[in-house]
Amino acid sequence: MTSDGRSALEAEILAWMDAPDWRPDPARFERLALALFRFQYTACAPYRRYCDALGRGPDAVRGADDVPAVPTGAFKEFDLRCFPEAATCKTFRTSGTSTERRGALHLDTLRLYERSLLASLRRCFLADLRGQKPRMHFLAPSPVEAPDSSLTHMFATLAAADGHTDSGFDLAPDGLHLDALAAAISASRREDAPIVIAGTSFAFVHFLDATETRT
């Protein structure tokens, strides 16, 4: 697939994500999924070798369910790029909690990543808060402290697009900043305004432990 072909495919995916009257369309999904698979098979040599080893090249893949899924461990062993390394604009890395080697997701554009996460969160998580700009506080490190964290980037993108100016990150190297979080909750209660508090499950364990200690 040429660069023009890739651009056309991305444009169609973005248009579907942004559709105000979005609804499931299995036939459209199948067509786009197969087109994306053919592009990735052609453009990413490690993925192509993996598919060939499974006997699942484009001629053998008839539907989205036939597309070989890459095991998460592959992101620790190979640079899975569909573009030249010099074009990389962002690399997200796994936490490295299971092994010393961290998996890496390389991107040459953030358009699909950011638009897909906003579309999903607006429809599935913030459907009743659209247009309200709620305070958003995250039990996660800030983008400055964790520049290669996909989750942190996701939170920052959401706050910038749909959050109150008083949104922020409340996890730092020295622990949770409970005072800042408590002030945001108090302000939201005074204003009878919604507040969004998000984080990993383990971060909420630390949050509950910290609040219990303070009481």
mmCIF file of C-alpha atoms in Angstrom:
data_model
loop_
_atom_site.group_PDB
_atom_site.id
_atom_site.type_symbol
_atom_site.label_atom_id
_atom_site.label_comp_id
_atom_site.label_asym_id
_atom_site.label_seq_id
_atom_site.Cartn_x
_atom_site.Cartn_y
_atom_site.Cartn_z
ATOM 1 C CA MET A 1 0.000 0.000 0.000
ATOM 2 C CA THR A 2 1.339 3.427 -0.949
ATOM 3 C CA SER A 3 1.524 6.400 1.404
ATOM 4 C CA ASP A 4 -1.579 7.742 -0.336
ATOM 5 C CA GLY A 5 -3.316 4.428 0.299
ATOM 6 C CA ARG A 6 -2.378 4.532 3.968
ATOM 7 C CA SER A 7 -3.614 8.128 4.257
ATOM 8 C CA ALA A 8 -6.931 7.200 2.661
ATOM 9 C CA LEU A 9 -7.339 4.223 5.013
ATOM 10 C CA GLU A 10 -6.565 6.336 8.083
ATOM 11 C CA ALA A 11 -8.950 9.051 6.902
ATOM 12 C CA GLU A 12 -11.774 6.534 6.573
ATOM 13 C CA ILE A 13 -11.108 5.053 10.018
ATOM 14 C CA LEU A 14 -11.016 8.542 11.580
ATOM 15 C CA ALA A 15 -14.233 9.552 9.832
ATOM 16 C CA TRP A 16 -16.005 6.498 11.246
ATOM 17 C CA MET A 17 -14.684 7.183 14.740
ATOM 18 C CA ASP A 18 -15.882 10.787 14.591
ATOM 19 C CA ALA A 19 -19.327 10.061 13.172
ATOM 20 C CA PRO A 20 -21.893 11.794 15.423
ATOM 21 C CA ASP A 21 -24.413 9.034 14.765
ATOM 22 C CA TRP A 22 -21.871 6.233 15.147
ATOM 23 C CA ARG A 23 -23.288 2.749 15.124
ATOM 24 C CA PRO A 24 -21.869 -0.753 14.622
ATOM 25 C CA ASP A 25 -21.380 -1.712 10.985
ATOM 26 C CA PRO A 26 -19.970 -5.270 10.754
ATOM 27 C CA ALA A 27 -19.442 -5.137 6.989
ATOM 28 C CA ARG A 28 -17.550 -1.845 7.223
ATOM 29 C CA PHE A 29 -15.460 -3.174 10.106
ATOM 30 C CA GLU A 30 -14.528 -6.295 8.135
ATOM 31 C CA ARG A 31 -13.480 -4.275 5.104
ATOM 32 C CA LEU A 32 -11.354 -1.845 7.124
ATOM 33 C CA ALA A 33 -9.826 -4.588 9.279
ATOM 34 C CA LEU A 34 -8.717 -6.546 6.218
ATOM 35 C CA ALA A 35 -7.338 -3.433 4.529
ATOM 36 C CA LEU A 36 -5.393 -2.587 7.699
ATOM 37 C CA PHE A 37 -4.066 -6.136 7.923
ATOM 38 C CA ARG A 38 -2.836 -6.052 4.323
ATOM 39 C CA PHE A 39 -1.080 -2.747 4.995
ATOM 40 C CA GLN A 40 0.621 -3.992 8.160
ATOM 41 C CA TYR A 41 1.610 -7.269 6.503
ATOM 42 C CA THR A 42 3.305 -5.373 3.690
ATOM 43 C CA ALA A 43 4.870 -2.572 5.741
ATOM 44 C CA CYS A 44 6.124 -4.420 8.865
ATOM 45 C CA ALA A 45 8.722 -7.111 8.127
ATOM 46 C CA PRO A 46 8.664 -8.831 11.583
ATOM 47 C CA TYR A 47 4.878 -9.074 11.460
ATOM 48 C CA ARG A 48 5.010 -10.412 7.890
ATOM 49 C CA ARG A 49 7.455 -13.142 8.948
ATOM 50 C CA TYR A 50 5.186 -14.029 11.878
ATOM 51 C CA CYS A 51 2.115 -14.305 9.640
ATOM 52 C CA ASP A 52 4.011 -16.366 7.063
ATOM 53 C CA ALA A 53 5.218 -18.745 9.787
ATOM 54 C CA LEU A 54 1.578 -19.290 10.723
ATOM 55 C CA GLY A 55 0.535 -19.724 7.107
ATOM 56 C CA ARG A 56 -1.731 -16.696 7.452
ATOM 57 C CA GLY A 57 -0.738 -14.338 4.673
ATOM 58 C CA PRO A 58 -3.262 -12.128 2.867
ATOM 59 C CA ASP A 59 -4.411 -14.991 0.618
ATOM 60 C CA ALA A 60 -5.319 -17.100 3.659
ATOM 61 C CA VAL A 61 -6.973 -14.382 5.736
ATOM 62 C CA ARG A 62 -10.617 -14.110 4.728
ATOM 63 C CA GLY A 63 -12.083 -12.224 7.677
ATOM 64 C CA ALA A 64 -11.107 -10.127 10.682
ATOM 65 C CA ASP A 65 -11.173 -13.190 12.942
ATOM 66 C CA ASP A 66 -8.425 -14.749 10.789
ATOM 67 C CA VAL A 67 -5.977 -11.856 11.265
ATOM 68 C CA PRO A 68 -3.045 -13.087 13.399
ATOM 69 C CA ALA A 69 -2.849 -11.245 16.701
ATOM 70 C CA VAL A 70 0.637 -10.346 17.886
ATOM 71 C CA PRO A 71 1.514 -11.677 21.358
ATOM 72 C CA THR A 72 2.331 -8.905 23.805
ATOM 73 C CA GLY A 73 5.814 -10.363 24.293
ATOM 74 C CA ALA A 74 6.644 -9.538 20.660
ATOM 75 C CA PHE A 75 6.756 -5.839 21.566
ATOM 76 C CA LYS A 76 9.717 -6.639 23.840
ATOM 77 C CA GLU A 77 11.608 -8.511 21.130
ATOM 78 C CA PHE A 78 10.941 -6.593 17.904
ATOM 79 C CA ASP A 79 10.422 -3.049 16.698
ATOM 80 C CA LEU A 80 6.981 -3.422 15.162
ATOM 81 C CA ARG A 81 6.883 -0.362 12.922
ATOM 82 C CA CYS A 82 5.082 0.244 9.641
ATOM 83 C CA PHE A 83 7.257 3.276 8.907
ATOM 84 C CA PRO A 84 10.948 4.239 8.909
ATOM 85 C CA GLU A 85 12.516 4.450 12.370
ATOM 86 C CA ALA A 86 13.443 8.112 11.774
ATOM 87 C CA ALA A 87 9.748 8.967 11.442
ATOM 88 C CA THR A 88 8.978 7.885 15.037
ATOM 89 C CA CYS A 89 7.300 10.717 16.943
ATOM 90 C CA LYS A 90 6.369 8.857 20.132
ATOM 91 C CA THR A 91 7.292 5.616 21.871
ATOM 92 C CA PHE A 92 5.178 4.217 24.670
ATOM 93 C CA ARG A 93 6.708 1.562 26.907
ATOM 94 C CA THR A 94 5.272 -1.059 29.217
ATOM 95 C CA SER A 95 5.925 -0.803 32.937
ATOM 96 C CA GLY A 96 8.472 -3.614 32.913
ATOM 97 C CA THR A 97 7.006 -5.224 36.013
ATOM 98 C CA SER A 98 7.119 -8.770 34.641
ATOM 99 C CA THR A 99 10.619 -8.662 33.068
ATOM 100 C CA GLU A 100 13.502 -6.214 32.893
ATOM 101 C CA ARG A 101 12.966 -5.653 29.171
ATOM 102 C CA ARG A 102 10.128 -3.245 28.460
ATOM 103 C CA GLY A 103 7.810 -3.583 25.517
ATOM 104 C CA ALA A 104 7.674 -0.620 23.136
ATOM 105 C CA LEU A 105 4.920 0.746 20.919
ATOM 106 C CA HIS A 106 6.330 3.076 18.267
ATOM 107 C CA LEU A 107 4.114 5.643 16.532
ATOM 108 C CA ASP A 108 4.730 8.092 13.710
ATOM 109 C CA THR A 109 1.466 9.916 14.384
ATOM 110 C CA LEU A 110 -0.828 10.297 17.382
ATOM 111 C CA ARG A 111 -3.968 11.047 15.376
ATOM 112 C CA LEU A 112 -5.506 7.576 15.451
ATOM 113 C CA TYR A 113 -4.396 6.919 19.038
ATOM 114 C CA GLU A 114 -5.855 10.110 20.471
ATOM 115 C CA ARG A 115 -9.019 10.233 18.402
ATOM 116 C CA SER A 116 -9.849 6.591 19.120
ATOM 117 C CA LEU A 117 -9.407 6.971 22.868
ATOM 118 C CA LEU A 118 -11.510 10.155 22.973
ATOM 119 C CA ALA A 119 -14.281 8.602 20.896
ATOM 120 C CA SER A 120 -14.355 5.502 23.130
ATOM 121 C CA LEU A 121 -14.221 7.388 26.433
ATOM 122 C CA ARG A 122 -16.887 9.880 25.366
ATOM 123 C CA ARG A 123 -19.290 7.131 24.358
ATOM 124 C CA CYS A 124 -18.577 4.573 27.070
ATOM 125 C CA PHE A 125 -17.268 6.502 30.083
ATOM 126 C CA LEU A 126 -18.309 10.149 29.903
ATOM 127 C CA ALA A 127 -21.569 9.877 27.980
ATOM 128 C CA ASP A 128 -23.525 11.794 30.646
ATOM 129 C CA LEU A 129 -20.835 14.474 31.107
ATOM 130 C CA ARG A 130 -20.428 15.712 27.537
ATOM 131 C CA GLY A 131 -19.984 19.467 27.431
ATOM 132 C CA GLN A 132 -19.689 19.856 31.215
ATOM 133 C CA LYS A 133 -15.875 20.028 31.436
ATOM 134 C CA PRO A 134 -15.643 18.223 34.803
ATOM 135 C CA ARG A 135 -12.581 18.329 37.002
ATOM 136 C CA MET A 136 -10.447 15.294 36.261
ATOM 137 C CA HIS A 137 -7.928 13.998 38.740
ATOM 138 C CA PHE A 138 -5.729 11.050 37.943
ATOM 139 C CA LEU A 139 -4.037 8.643 40.320
ATOM 140 C CA ALA A 140 -1.095 8.476 37.938
ATOM 141 C CA PRO A 141 2.190 10.296 37.335
ATOM 142 C CA SER A 142 2.122 13.391 35.135
ATOM 143 C CA PRO A 143 3.395 13.384 31.528
ATOM 144 C CA VAL A 144 6.570 15.116 32.748
ATOM 145 C CA GLU A 145 7.300 12.285 35.182
ATOM 146 C CA ALA A 146 6.201 9.467 32.855
ATOM 147 C CA PRO A 147 6.668 10.669 29.262
ATOM 148 C CA ASP A 148 6.581 7.143 27.831
ATOM 149 C CA SER A 149 3.441 5.992 29.667
ATOM 150 C CA SER A 150 0.514 5.331 27.347
ATOM 151 C CA LEU A 151 -1.951 5.591 30.237
ATOM 152 C CA THR A 152 -0.597 8.951 31.352
ATOM 153 C CA HIS A 153 -0.765 10.269 27.788
ATOM 154 C CA MET A 154 -4.336 9.033 27.547
ATOM 155 C CA PHE A 155 -5.315 10.851 30.748
ATOM 156 C CA ALA A 156 -3.589 14.051 29.610
ATOM 157 C CA THR A 157 -5.325 13.914 26.221
ATOM 158 C CA LEU A 158 -8.718 13.438 27.882
ATOM 159 C CA ALA A 159 -8.156 16.295 30.348
ATOM 160 C CA ALA A 160 -7.007 18.675 27.616
ATOM 161 C CA ALA A 161 -10.019 17.882 25.437
ATOM 162 C CA ASP A 162 -12.851 17.510 27.952
ATOM 163 C CA GLY A 163 -11.586 18.486 31.401
ATOM 164 C CA HIS A 164 -11.783 21.494 33.708
ATOM 165 C CA THR A 165 -8.726 23.726 33.949
ATOM 166 C CA ASP A 166 -8.366 22.500 37.548
ATOM 167 C CA SER A 167 -7.657 18.949 36.406
ATOM 168 C CA GLY A 168 -4.395 17.327 37.421
ATOM 169 C CA PHE A 169 -2.249 14.316 38.301
ATOM 170 C CA ASP A 170 -1.999 13.326 41.952
ATOM 171 C CA LEU A 171 0.666 10.631 41.979
ATOM 172 C CA ALA A 172 4.285 11.724 42.317
ATOM 173 C CA PRO A 173 7.508 9.877 43.200
ATOM 174 C CA ASP A 174 6.914 10.785 46.843
ATOM 175 C CA GLY A 175 3.417 9.283 46.824
ATOM 176 C CA LEU A 176 -0.163 10.404 46.423
ATOM 177 C CA HIS A 177 -0.914 14.103 46.807
ATOM 178 C CA LEU A 178 -4.030 13.667 48.876
ATOM 179 C CA ASP A 179 -4.347 17.343 49.784
ATOM 180 C CA ALA A 180 -4.651 18.408 46.148
ATOM 181 C CA LEU A 181 -7.171 15.657 45.472
ATOM 182 C CA ALA A 182 -9.173 16.545 48.578
ATOM 183 C CA ALA A 183 -9.243 20.214 47.541
ATOM 184 C CA ALA A 184 -10.569 19.288 44.093
ATOM 185 C CA ILE A 185 -13.266 17.067 45.580
ATOM 186 C CA SER A 186 -14.275 19.814 48.027
ATOM 187 C CA ALA A 187 -14.476 22.392 45.232
ATOM 188 C CA SER A 188 -16.656 20.101 43.146
ATOM 189 C CA ARG A 189 -18.965 19.495 46.105
ATOM 190 C CA ARG A 190 -19.308 23.229 46.788
ATOM 191 C CA GLU A 191 -20.156 23.868 43.151
ATOM 192 C CA ASP A 192 -22.378 20.777 42.897
ATOM 193 C CA ALA A 193 -20.272 19.830 39.892
ATOM 194 C CA PRO A 194 -19.095 16.399 38.740
ATOM 195 C CA ILE A 195 -15.541 15.203 39.208
ATOM 196 C CA VAL A 196 -13.788 12.337 37.450
ATOM 197 C CA ILE A 197 -11.192 10.341 39.401
ATOM 198 C CA ALA A 198 -9.366 7.746 37.349
ATOM 199 C CA GLY A 199 -6.371 5.502 37.727
ATOM 200 C CA THR A 200 -5.227 1.901 37.770
ATOM 201 C CA SER A 201 -6.773 -0.567 40.185
ATOM 202 C CA PHE A 202 -3.527 -0.705 42.171
ATOM 203 C CA ALA A 203 -3.434 3.082 42.417
ATOM 204 C CA PHE A 204 -6.851 2.983 44.072
ATOM 205 C CA VAL A 205 -5.511 0.433 46.560
ATOM 206 C CA HIS A 206 -2.838 2.975 47.554
ATOM 207 C CA PHE A 207 -5.490 5.690 47.632
ATOM 208 C CA LEU A 208 -7.744 3.718 49.992
ATOM 209 C CA ASP A 209 -4.806 2.765 52.208
ATOM 210 C CA ALA A 210 -3.665 6.403 52.396
ATOM 211 C CA THR A 211 -7.108 7.749 53.250
ATOM 212 C CA GLU A 212 -7.536 5.090 55.921
ATOM 213 C CA THR A 213 -4.227 6.080 57.492
ATOM 214 C CA ARG A 214 -5.200 9.748 57.538
ATOM 215 C CA THR A 215 -8.499 9.076 59.262
#
